């Protein structure tokens, strides 16, 4: 009897012990159920939205294999700020630059300019020819060609200085030239280089005038050289991704695109510093102004014009060639819009009182009345007959040099809007987001049942940050947009200018044409020329593609 | 009955006190476990964003971690797994005292890397309004309470493992 009682007591005891020991396990079960439910819902959200584009879990790598087949010899014509950056992209920096950036890195470990340069791929080329009208810059370029602090180690050859670019082009051993002179020299040098059989990398804007654009196009087509225009945005992965999305019709019919530039600093408005060593002896002023319509004698005004040339129509086209060209080319890369039928532009010199003749507030409107943007013949039937069927699109560009109120670039579709960082705001290439329109036809069901919300992006892309996600997280998005994550995530940051130079060198080696080739360069050149002419003439300009002329 | 809920030689709890402490333990465990799991399953998560915005005495250390890919990787995996394991242990009541103190240190470090002190400006907008005290500090303090008043030997797997003497 007592034995039985003891047994029963012991069994109860074990049961009670187990209950107390495992009491919180059911809560863990509840937790797991919760998590699974959340995952299922997130997955559903993603698959419903843009399943095709989220297959890629990781951001695509930007570095391809080494291109060390054939050693190439390069010349640089115009070694100013941009020229120096391009030459760094090819793998040559001045001793002053590598020392300064290395010091900066020692002071601030997050300053990666030095590491970015040193971890660039060695492009297997040498800088052998230099032409610059300012002695100081020419010496700096020679210095860069010698500097052993570079990816790939000691340079194979030292650069020679040429006073006249034609002498540089006459050097038989030079394979290609990088042209980073002011715009008024672009066409002459490009055409002479093509005739001399040199491959050309020329900075944007392509030319200063419409006629020059035609001449450059013909010369490049005739000689068949590898030609690259300096829109390094062509190397930005985000633009390829954006193109895929629009090609799939996920924005719906697009009738309006808004491109913007906001800057608010003297540097951003081309008021660059005049070098203290610049004078009649160190600068070849006569050569500098040879192609410009108006000539002035050397003096203080000439020095201003030499260093701040973007402020005068004699040497460039102001906002049109410098910044509009970038945003236009980004859009052309994404949407293949080509040359508009009409362009009109307006603006004025409202803020700067420094003698410039280019506007500091400027807008251009491009009309594409025959373009079906955002839809194809196969998906146009999604929309009711009375809407979404017609061709036609306006591209609006708006720029100010006296406000930093950044507006970004927006491709506005009937079903969704794509917001891009834009290229012109101090080179911030950012990524993009896609947000559904609350009156969308394509997403109507998903909007109604709450799977997507028109207040939040349905898709985000930030190059390098691995932020490919259909579900927005406010924080990750915030950091990615600031460019913080992608810079450090895998310890590597890549310079798009380097990639653009590499693309050109690869094309020289395998006889192909690079990404910003003469066809798209021509479209950029004509479009910018139309907008510039419209502003200067105060009238709407029409493009006549048959006779290749502006009306 | 009195002896049943003995925390140590000098403290015994009433049933209500015990249940409340267990609830606190399980709730904190739930929170920390999901913080860990959410980071583990996200291919995009990195501690870099948090560290880059660090202010006060540890901001230098934070920058060193971010600028070194190896340290950053250690920080990323360390955080994900520490959160997951500590959260799980608290929830099921295993190695309770170690889990509590480890969790307390981890969460206190989040507080110290970006404390809501007057004069420190963060680029990320906060999800609440804090001055000096924030939820991290409170959670760290609660974990300290759980360290001093452990309950897993009464309700939790520790009870089965250590075969706490009853009666």
XYZ file of C-alpha atoms in Angstrom, chain A residues 33-47:
15
model
C 5.015 29.720 -36.114
C 5.147 33.527 -36.064
C 8.467 33.639 -37.888
C 7.329 31.154 -40.542
C 4.182 33.180 -41.091
C 6.228 36.328 -41.548
C 8.618 34.661 -43.985
C 5.733 33.305 -46.029
C 4.204 36.757 -46.239
C 7.491 38.436 -47.187
C 8.069 35.811 -49.846
C 4.596 36.319 -51.246
C 5.168 40.054 -51.378
C 8.404 39.615 -53.285
C 7.156 37.031 -55.739
